PDB file of C-alpha atoms in Angstrom:
ATOM      1  CA  ASP A  96      16.448   5.960 -10.014  1.00 54.00           C
ATOM      2  CA  THR A  97      16.163   8.233  -7.217  1.00 75.00           C
ATOM      3  CA  GLY A  98      12.792   6.478  -5.775  1.00 92.00           C
ATOM      4  CA  VAL A  99       9.463   8.163  -5.211  1.00 95.00           C
ATOM      5  CA  SER A 100       9.347  11.344  -3.451  1.00 96.00           C
ATOM      6  CA  GLN A 101       6.453  13.085  -1.606  1.00 97.00           C
ATOM      7  CA  ASP A 102       6.386  16.340  -0.304  1.00 96.00           C
ATOM      8  CA  PRO A 103       5.948  18.067   2.405  1.00 97.00           C
ATOM      9  CA  ARG A 104       6.427  15.084   4.752  1.00 96.00           C
ATOM     10  CA  HIS A 105       4.217  16.304   7.450  1.00 97.00           C
ATOM     11  CA  LYS A 106       1.503  18.889   7.094  1.00 97.00           C
ATOM     12  CA  ILE A 107      -0.516  20.513  10.334  1.00 98.00           C
ATOM     13  CA  THR A 108      -3.933  22.504   9.224  1.00 98.00           C
ATOM     14  CA  LYS A 109      -6.715  23.711  11.021  1.00 97.00           C
ATOM     15  CA  ARG A 110      -9.997  22.283  10.235  1.00 97.00           C
ATOM     16  CA  GLY A 111     -11.812  23.859   6.897  1.00 97.00           C
ATOM     17  CA  GLN A 112      -8.249  24.921   5.217  1.00 98.00           C
ATOM     18  CA  ASN A 113      -7.343  23.507   1.984  1.00 98.00           C
ATOM     19  CA  VAL A 114      -4.229  21.565   1.444  1.00 98.00           C
ATOM     20  CA  THR A 115      -2.500  20.086  -1.661  1.00 98.00           C
ATOM     21  CA  PHE A 116       0.535  16.983  -1.439  1.00 98.00           C
ATOM     22  CA  ARG A 117       2.899  16.435  -4.101  1.00 98.00           C
ATOM     23  CA  CYS A 118       4.370  13.454  -5.496  1.00 98.00           C
ATOM     24  CA  ASP A 119       7.082  12.673  -7.730  1.00 97.00           C
ATOM     25  CA  PRO A 120       7.221   9.296  -9.212  1.00 96.00           C
ATOM     26  CA  ILE A 121      10.164   7.070 -10.757  1.00 94.00           C
ATOM     27  CA  SER A 122      10.797   8.708 -14.037  1.00 91.00           C
ATOM     28  CA  GLU A 123       9.205   6.394 -16.685  1.00 86.00           C
ATOM     29  CA  HIS A 124       6.600   5.278 -14.259  1.00 92.00           C
ATOM     30  CA  ASN A 125       3.616   5.220 -15.922  1.00 93.00           C
ATOM     31  CA  ARG A 126       1.153   4.369 -13.189  1.00 94.00           C
ATOM     32  CA  LEU A 127       0.843   6.737 -10.045  1.00 96.00           C
ATOM     33  CA  TYR A 128      -1.494   5.672  -7.035  1.00 96.00           C
ATOM     34  CA  TRP A 129      -2.589   7.310  -4.082  1.00 97.00           C
ATOM     35  CA  TYR A 130      -3.474   5.602  -1.088  1.00 97.00           C
ATOM     36  CA  ARG A 131      -4.709   6.610   2.485  1.00 96.00           C
ATOM     37  CA  GLN A 132      -3.385   4.943   5.525  1.00 96.00           C
ATOM     38  CA  THR A 133      -4.482   5.249   9.358  1.00 95.00           C
ATOM     39  CA  LEU A 134      -2.974   3.723  12.168  1.00 91.00           C
ATOM     40  CA  GLY A 135      -3.268   0.022  12.425  1.00 90.00           C
ATOM     41  CA  GLN A 136      -4.963  -0.213   8.819  1.00 93.00           C
ATOM     42  CA  GLY A 137      -3.782  -1.272   5.810  1.00 94.00           C
ATOM     43  CA  PRO A 138      -3.276   1.265   2.672  1.00 96.00           C
ATOM     44  CA  GLU A 139      -6.768   2.105   1.515  1.00 95.00           C
ATOM     45  CA  PHE A 140      -6.635   3.029  -2.431  1.00 96.00           C
ATOM     46  CA  LEU A 141      -7.822   6.482  -3.117  1.00 96.00           C
ATOM     47  CA  THR A 142      -7.143   7.265  -6.986  1.00 96.00           C
ATOM     48  CA  TYR A 143      -4.649   6.160  -9.808  1.00 95.00           C
ATOM     49  CA  PHE A 144      -3.439   7.187 -13.251  1.00 95.00           C
ATOM     50  CA  GLN A 145      -2.295   5.861 -16.006  1.00 93.00           C
ATOM     51  CA  ASN A 146       0.109   8.587 -17.472  1.00 92.00           C
ATOM     52  CA  GLU A 147      -2.146  11.706 -17.271  1.00 92.00           C
ATOM     53  CA  ALA A 148      -5.496   9.990 -17.364  1.00 93.00           C
ATOM     54  CA  GLN A 149      -7.348   9.467 -13.961  1.00 92.00           C
ATOM     55  CA  LEU A 150      -8.644   5.816 -14.415  1.00 92.00           C
ATOM     56  CA  GLU A 151     -10.173   5.534 -10.978  1.00 92.00           C
ATOM     57  CA  LYS A 152     -11.452   7.363  -7.913  1.00 92.00           C
ATOM     58  CA  SER A 153     -12.416   5.369  -4.862  1.00 91.00           C
ATOM     59  CA  ARG A 154     -16.431   5.714  -4.183  1.00 86.00           C
ATOM     60  CA  LEU A 155     -15.399   6.371  -0.740  1.00 77.00           C
ATOM     61  CA  LEU A 156     -13.711   9.566  -1.403  1.00 80.00           C
ATOM     62  CA  SER A 157     -15.774  12.845  -1.310  1.00 85.00           C
ATOM     63  CA  ASP A 158     -15.760  15.543  -3.703  1.00 91.00           C
ATOM     64  CA  ARG A 159     -13.152  17.394  -1.351  1.00 95.00           C
ATOM     65  CA  PHE A 160     -10.791  15.314  -2.814  1.00 95.00           C
ATOM     66  CA  SER A 161      -9.146  15.826  -6.261  1.00 95.00           C
ATOM     67  CA  ALA A 162      -5.992  14.491  -7.902  1.00 96.00           C
ATOM     68  CA  GLU A 163      -3.993  15.466 -11.099  1.00 96.00           C
ATOM     69  CA  ARG A 164      -1.201  14.306 -12.819  1.00 96.00           C
ATOM     70  CA  PRO A 165      -0.248  16.887 -15.572  1.00 91.00           C
ATOM     71  CA  LYS A 166       1.582  15.594 -18.442  1.00 86.00           C
ATOM     72  CA  GLY A 167       2.110  12.240 -16.804  1.00 85.00           C
ATOM     73  CA  SER A 168       5.086  13.150 -14.304  1.00 91.00           C
ATOM     74  CA  PHE A 169       4.225  14.581 -10.979  1.00 96.00           C
ATOM     75  CA  SER A 170       0.819  14.259  -9.132  1.00 97.00           C
ATOM     76  CA  THR A 171      -1.001  16.626  -6.811  1.00 97.00           C
ATOM     77  CA  LEU A 172      -3.448  15.580  -4.631  1.00 97.00           C
ATOM     78  CA  GLU A 173      -5.676  18.384  -3.056  1.00 97.00           C
ATOM     79  CA  ILE A 174      -8.069  18.210   0.214  1.00 97.00           C
ATOM     80  CA  GLN A 175     -10.612  21.388   0.474  1.00 97.00           C
ATOM     81  CA  ARG A 176     -12.084  21.996   3.345  1.00 96.00           C
ATOM     82  CA  THR A 177     -10.257  19.433   5.513  1.00 97.00           C
ATOM     83  CA  GLU A 178     -11.854  17.794   8.564  1.00 96.00           C
ATOM     84  CA  GLN A 179     -10.664  15.995  11.502  1.00 96.00           C
ATOM     85  CA  GLY A 180     -11.289  12.800   9.822  1.00 95.00           C
ATOM     86  CA  ASP A 181      -8.571  13.478   7.119  1.00 96.00           C
ATOM     87  CA  SER A 182      -5.929  13.037   9.384  1.00 97.00           C
ATOM     88  CA  ALA A 183      -3.910  10.292   8.080  1.00 97.00           C
ATOM     89  CA  MET A 184      -0.732   9.032   6.149  1.00 96.00           C
ATOM     90  CA  TYR A 185      -1.145   9.774   2.418  1.00 97.00           C
ATOM     91  CA  LEU A 186       0.838   7.291   0.443  1.00 97.00           C
ATOM     92  CA  CYS A 187       1.740   7.644  -3.167  1.00 97.00           C
ATOM     93  CA  ALA A 188       3.317   4.584  -5.431  1.00 97.00           C
ATOM     94  CA  SER A 189       4.249   4.115  -8.847  1.00 96.00           C
ATOM     95  CA  SER A 190       4.740   1.342 -11.154  1.00 93.00           C
ATOM     96  CA  PRO A 191       6.099   0.793 -14.642  1.00 89.00           C
ATOM     97  CA  GLY A 192       2.596   0.305 -16.283  1.00 76.00           C
ATOM     98  CA  THR A 193       1.154  -2.815 -16.181  1.00 70.00           C
ATOM     99  CA  GLU A 194      -0.698  -5.003 -14.166  1.00 64.00           C
ATOM    100  CA  GLY A 195       1.110  -7.515 -12.358  1.00 69.00           C
ATOM    101  CA  GLU A 196       3.863  -4.973 -11.121  1.00 82.00           C
ATOM    102  CA  LYS A 197       5.180  -4.190  -8.033  1.00 89.00           C
ATOM    103  CA  LEU A 198       4.205  -0.982  -6.591  1.00 93.00           C
ATOM    104  CA  PHE A 199       7.133   1.361  -5.289  1.00 95.00           C
ATOM    105  CA  PHE A 200       5.841   3.883  -2.329  1.00 96.00           C
ATOM    106  CA  GLY A 201       7.128   6.965  -1.445  1.00 95.00           C
ATOM    107  CA  SER A 202       7.457   7.946   2.523  1.00 94.00           C
ATOM    108  CA  GLY A 203       4.199   9.796   2.702  1.00 96.00           C
ATOM    109  CA  THR A 204       2.833  12.949   3.799  1.00 97.00           C
ATOM    110  CA  GLN A 205       1.465  12.730   7.429  1.00 97.00           C
ATOM    111  CA  LEU A 206      -1.445  15.129   7.735  1.00 98.00           C
ATOM    112  CA  SER A 207      -2.784  16.189  10.937  1.00 98.00           C
ATOM    113  CA  VAL A 208      -6.045  18.225  10.967  1.00 98.00           C
ATOM    114  CA  LEU A 209      -6.601  20.206  14.388  1.00 96.00           C
TER     115      LEU A 209
ATOM    116  CA  GLN B 218     -13.852  -6.455  -0.917  1.00 79.00           C
ATOM    117  CA  GLN B 219     -10.560  -6.078   0.965  1.00 91.00           C
ATOM    118  CA  PRO B 220      -8.438  -9.382   1.867  1.00 94.00           C
ATOM    119  CA  VAL B 221      -8.693 -10.711   5.468  1.00 96.00           C
ATOM    120  CA  GLN B 222      -5.228 -11.469   7.069  1.00 97.00           C
ATOM    121  CA  SER B 223      -4.830 -13.529   9.900  1.00 96.00           C
ATOM    122  CA  PRO B 224      -3.526 -13.488  12.453  1.00 97.00           C
ATOM    123  CA  GLN B 225      -3.477  -9.902  13.456  1.00 96.00           C
ATOM    124  CA  ALA B 226      -0.547 -10.031  15.383  1.00 97.00           C
ATOM    125  CA  VAL B 227       2.182 -12.248  16.247  1.00 97.00           C
ATOM    126  CA  ILE B 228       4.946 -12.233  18.794  1.00 97.00           C
ATOM    127  CA  LEU B 229       8.079 -14.623  17.739  1.00 95.00           C
ATOM    128  CA  ARG B 230      11.731 -15.349  19.254  1.00 97.00           C
ATOM    129  CA  GLU B 231      14.472 -15.154  16.981  1.00 96.00           C
ATOM    130  CA  GLY B 232      14.649 -18.208  15.069  1.00 96.00           C
ATOM    131  CA  GLU B 233      10.983 -19.094  15.336  1.00 97.00           C
ATOM    132  CA  ASP B 234       8.721 -19.470  12.344  1.00 96.00           C
ATOM    133  CA  ALA B 235       5.541 -18.014  11.313  1.00 96.00           C
ATOM    134  CA  VAL B 236       2.914 -18.293   8.921  1.00 97.00           C
ATOM    135  CA  ILE B 237       0.524 -15.305   8.030  1.00 97.00           C
ATOM    136  CA  ASN B 238      -2.383 -15.983   5.880  1.00 97.00           C
ATOM    137  CA  CYS B 239      -4.404 -14.009   3.155  1.00 96.00           C
ATOM    138  CA  SER B 240      -8.023 -14.567   1.921  1.00 94.00           C
ATOM    139  CA  SER B 241     -10.325 -13.276  -0.266  1.00 90.00           C
ATOM    140  CA  SER B 242     -14.122 -13.649  -0.921  1.00 87.00           C
ATOM    141  CA  LYS B 243     -13.368 -12.821  -4.539  1.00 84.00           C
ATOM    142  CA  ALA B 244     -11.313 -14.630  -7.149  1.00 80.00           C
ATOM    143  CA  LEU B 245      -7.708 -14.014  -6.882  1.00 79.00           C
ATOM    144  CA  TYR B 246      -5.457 -13.279 -10.087  1.00 81.00           C
ATOM    145  CA  SER B 247      -2.381 -12.317  -8.296  1.00 87.00           C
ATOM    146  CA  VAL B 248      -1.150 -11.384  -4.460  1.00 91.00           C
ATOM    147  CA  HIS B 249       1.348  -9.010  -3.367  1.00 93.00           C
ATOM    148  CA  TRP B 250       3.340  -9.136  -0.198  1.00 95.00           C
ATOM    149  CA  TYR B 251       4.576  -5.774   1.313  1.00 96.00           C
ATOM    150  CA  ARG B 252       6.461  -5.188   4.794  1.00 96.00           C
ATOM    151  CA  GLN B 253       6.186  -1.841   6.399  1.00 95.00           C
ATOM    152  CA  LYS B 254       8.243  -0.889   9.322  1.00 94.00           C
ATOM    153  CA  HIS B 255       7.195   1.476  12.114  1.00 90.00           C
ATOM    154  CA  GLY B 256       7.295   4.994  10.321  1.00 86.00           C
ATOM    155  CA  GLU B 257       8.380   3.858   6.879  1.00 90.00           C
ATOM    156  CA  ALA B 258       6.738   3.292   3.615  1.00 90.00           C
ATOM    157  CA  PRO B 259       5.590  -0.208   2.571  1.00 93.00           C
ATOM    158  CA  VAL B 260       8.186  -1.956   0.978  1.00 94.00           C
ATOM    159  CA  PHE B 261       7.988  -4.968  -1.827  1.00 93.00           C
ATOM    160  CA  LEU B 262       8.411  -8.565  -0.810  1.00 92.00           C
ATOM    161  CA  MET B 263       7.030 -10.500  -3.931  1.00 89.00           C
ATOM    162  CA  ILE B 264       4.139 -11.169  -6.456  1.00 89.00           C
ATOM    163  CA  LEU B 265       2.705 -14.582  -6.942  1.00 88.00           C
ATOM    164  CA  LEU B 266       1.072 -14.619 -10.079  1.00 80.00           C
ATOM    165  CA  LYS B 267       0.181 -18.072 -10.797  1.00 65.00           C
ATOM    166  CA  GLY B 268      -2.085 -20.730  -8.787  1.00 60.00           C
ATOM    167  CA  GLY B 269      -0.010 -22.923  -6.465  1.00 60.00           C
ATOM    168  CA  GLU B 270       3.131 -20.824  -7.413  1.00 63.00           C
ATOM    169  CA  GLN B 271       5.431 -20.460  -4.232  1.00 63.00           C
ATOM    170  CA  LYS B 272       8.030 -17.531  -4.290  1.00 65.00           C
ATOM    171  CA  GLY B 273      11.040 -16.951  -1.973  1.00 66.00           C
ATOM    172  CA  HIS B 274      12.778 -13.976  -0.625  1.00 67.00           C
ATOM    173  CA  GLU B 275      15.683 -15.233   1.498  1.00 72.00           C
ATOM    174  CA  LYS B 276      13.895 -17.169   4.174  1.00 83.00           C
ATOM    175  CA  ILE B 277      10.707 -15.721   3.265  1.00 90.00           C
ATOM    176  CA  SER B 278       8.426 -17.746   0.784  1.00 90.00           C
ATOM    177  CA  ALA B 279       4.708 -17.539  -0.204  1.00 91.00           C
ATOM    178  CA  SER B 280       2.211 -19.833  -1.560  1.00 88.00           C
ATOM    179  CA  PHE B 281      -0.801 -19.022  -3.679  1.00 88.00           C
ATOM    180  CA  ASN B 282      -3.728 -21.249  -3.867  1.00 85.00           C
ATOM    181  CA  GLU B 283      -6.549 -19.953  -6.454  1.00 83.00           C
ATOM    182  CA  LYS B 284      -8.983 -22.388  -5.791  1.00 84.00           C
ATOM    183  CA  LYS B 285      -9.286 -21.765  -2.381  1.00 85.00           C
ATOM    184  CA  GLN B 286      -8.613 -17.624  -3.220  1.00 89.00           C
ATOM    185  CA  GLN B 287      -5.945 -17.402  -0.311  1.00 91.00           C
ATOM    186  CA  SER B 288      -2.238 -17.077  -0.094  1.00 92.00           C
ATOM    187  CA  SER B 289       0.080 -17.419   2.877  1.00 94.00           C
ATOM    188  CA  LEU B 290       3.835 -15.993   3.802  1.00 95.00           C
ATOM    189  CA  TYR B 291       6.176 -18.231   5.581  1.00 94.00           C
ATOM    190  CA  LEU B 292       8.807 -16.680   7.390  1.00 94.00           C
ATOM    191  CA  THR B 293      11.422 -19.219   8.563  1.00 93.00           C
ATOM    192  CA  ALA B 294      14.238 -18.840  11.241  1.00 93.00           C
ATOM    193  CA  SER B 295      13.102 -15.282  11.594  1.00 94.00           C
ATOM    194  CA  GLN B 296      15.582 -12.592  12.206  1.00 94.00           C
ATOM    195  CA  LEU B 297      15.111  -9.200  14.178  1.00 95.00           C
ATOM    196  CA  SER B 298      14.554  -7.325  10.876  1.00 94.00           C
ATOM    197  CA  TYR B 299      11.939  -9.467   9.782  1.00 95.00           C
ATOM    198  CA  SER B 300       9.807  -6.989  12.436  1.00 97.00           C
ATOM    199  CA  GLY B 301       6.970  -4.682  11.052  1.00 97.00           C
ATOM    200  CA  THR B 302       3.614  -5.180   9.454  1.00 97.00           C
ATOM    201  CA  TYR B 303       2.902  -7.665   6.653  1.00 97.00           C
ATOM    202  CA  PHE B 304       0.258  -6.605   3.850  1.00 97.00           C
ATOM    203  CA  CYS B 305      -1.119  -8.794   1.145  1.00 96.00           C
ATOM    204  CA  GLY B 306      -2.752  -7.094  -1.604  1.00 95.00           C
ATOM    205  CA  THR B 307      -5.120  -8.425  -4.282  1.00 92.00           C
ATOM    206  CA  GLU B 308      -5.275  -6.775  -7.982  1.00 87.00           C
ATOM    207  CA  ARG B 309      -8.687  -5.402  -8.696  1.00 84.00           C
ATOM    208  CA  GLY B 310      -9.220  -3.522 -12.051  1.00 83.00           C
ATOM    209  CA  GLY B 311      -5.420  -2.399 -12.080  1.00 84.00           C
ATOM    210  CA  LYS B 312      -5.163  -1.289  -8.543  1.00 89.00           C
ATOM    211  CA  LEU B 313      -4.225  -3.293  -5.553  1.00 92.00           C
ATOM    212  CA  ILE B 314      -6.549  -3.753  -2.612  1.00 94.00           C
ATOM    213  CA  PHE B 315      -4.809  -4.268   0.616  1.00 96.00           C
ATOM    214  CA  GLY B 316      -5.775  -6.207   3.967  1.00 96.00           C
ATOM    215  CA  GLN B 317      -5.535  -4.818   7.187  1.00 96.00           C
ATOM    216  CA  GLY B 318      -2.064  -5.932   7.969  1.00 97.00           C
ATOM    217  CA  THR B 319      -0.513  -8.248  10.335  1.00 97.00           C
ATOM    218  CA  GLU B 320       1.967  -7.092  12.927  1.00 97.00           C
ATOM    219  CA  LEU B 321       4.875  -9.243  13.545  1.00 97.00           C
ATOM    220  CA  SER B 322       7.317  -8.572  16.284  1.00 97.00           C
ATOM    221  CA  VAL B 323      10.794 -10.920  16.693  1.00 97.00           C
ATOM    222  CA  LYS B 324      12.233 -10.575  20.132  1.00 96.00           C
ATOM    223  CA  PRO B 325      15.752 -11.480  20.691  1.00 94.00           C
TER     224      PRO B 325
END
């Protein structure tokens, strides 16, 4: 069990550029979640997958955000035309697959949009 | 929909006790508690699945009152290692919605 890994750890980009983050969940974990966290706030839900199916996407999420989980393994989160307000820590978490189970978080990707 | 935590911050001396509260305006079916140290990922502490149930993790325990739609986290005889931000999370349609966090600082 190697834990949830995220890549890159840090990303600095210019406004208007596209960025993509990757998350590798714990193997055999069926559920994968993406959260966003800004300083002094709790993790804010973005989207989650059950295997390869995206079950829900936050209404707060603009169309510039898209996530995929091909083959139900790793997941990518893409932000198009980044804005300064997108600057945040993007956290990925996984769980075995049923409700009421704990989440295992990755170390996150810190995005800075200049 | 976000659960509300109180207090927002607390400062303790080593060995003192603290209580962190989490309340929701909607019915609670389960409550999760996580701790996050600065610059690190949130780490799971415990889940409470039944009303009135108390669970413990070393000297950290929690209660869950379904009727009052709230949960409390109890930290007993705090240690320096307890410092961090504590989040409660409530389940909504398969996902966790987190509170804004309570920052706990334990001083020697």
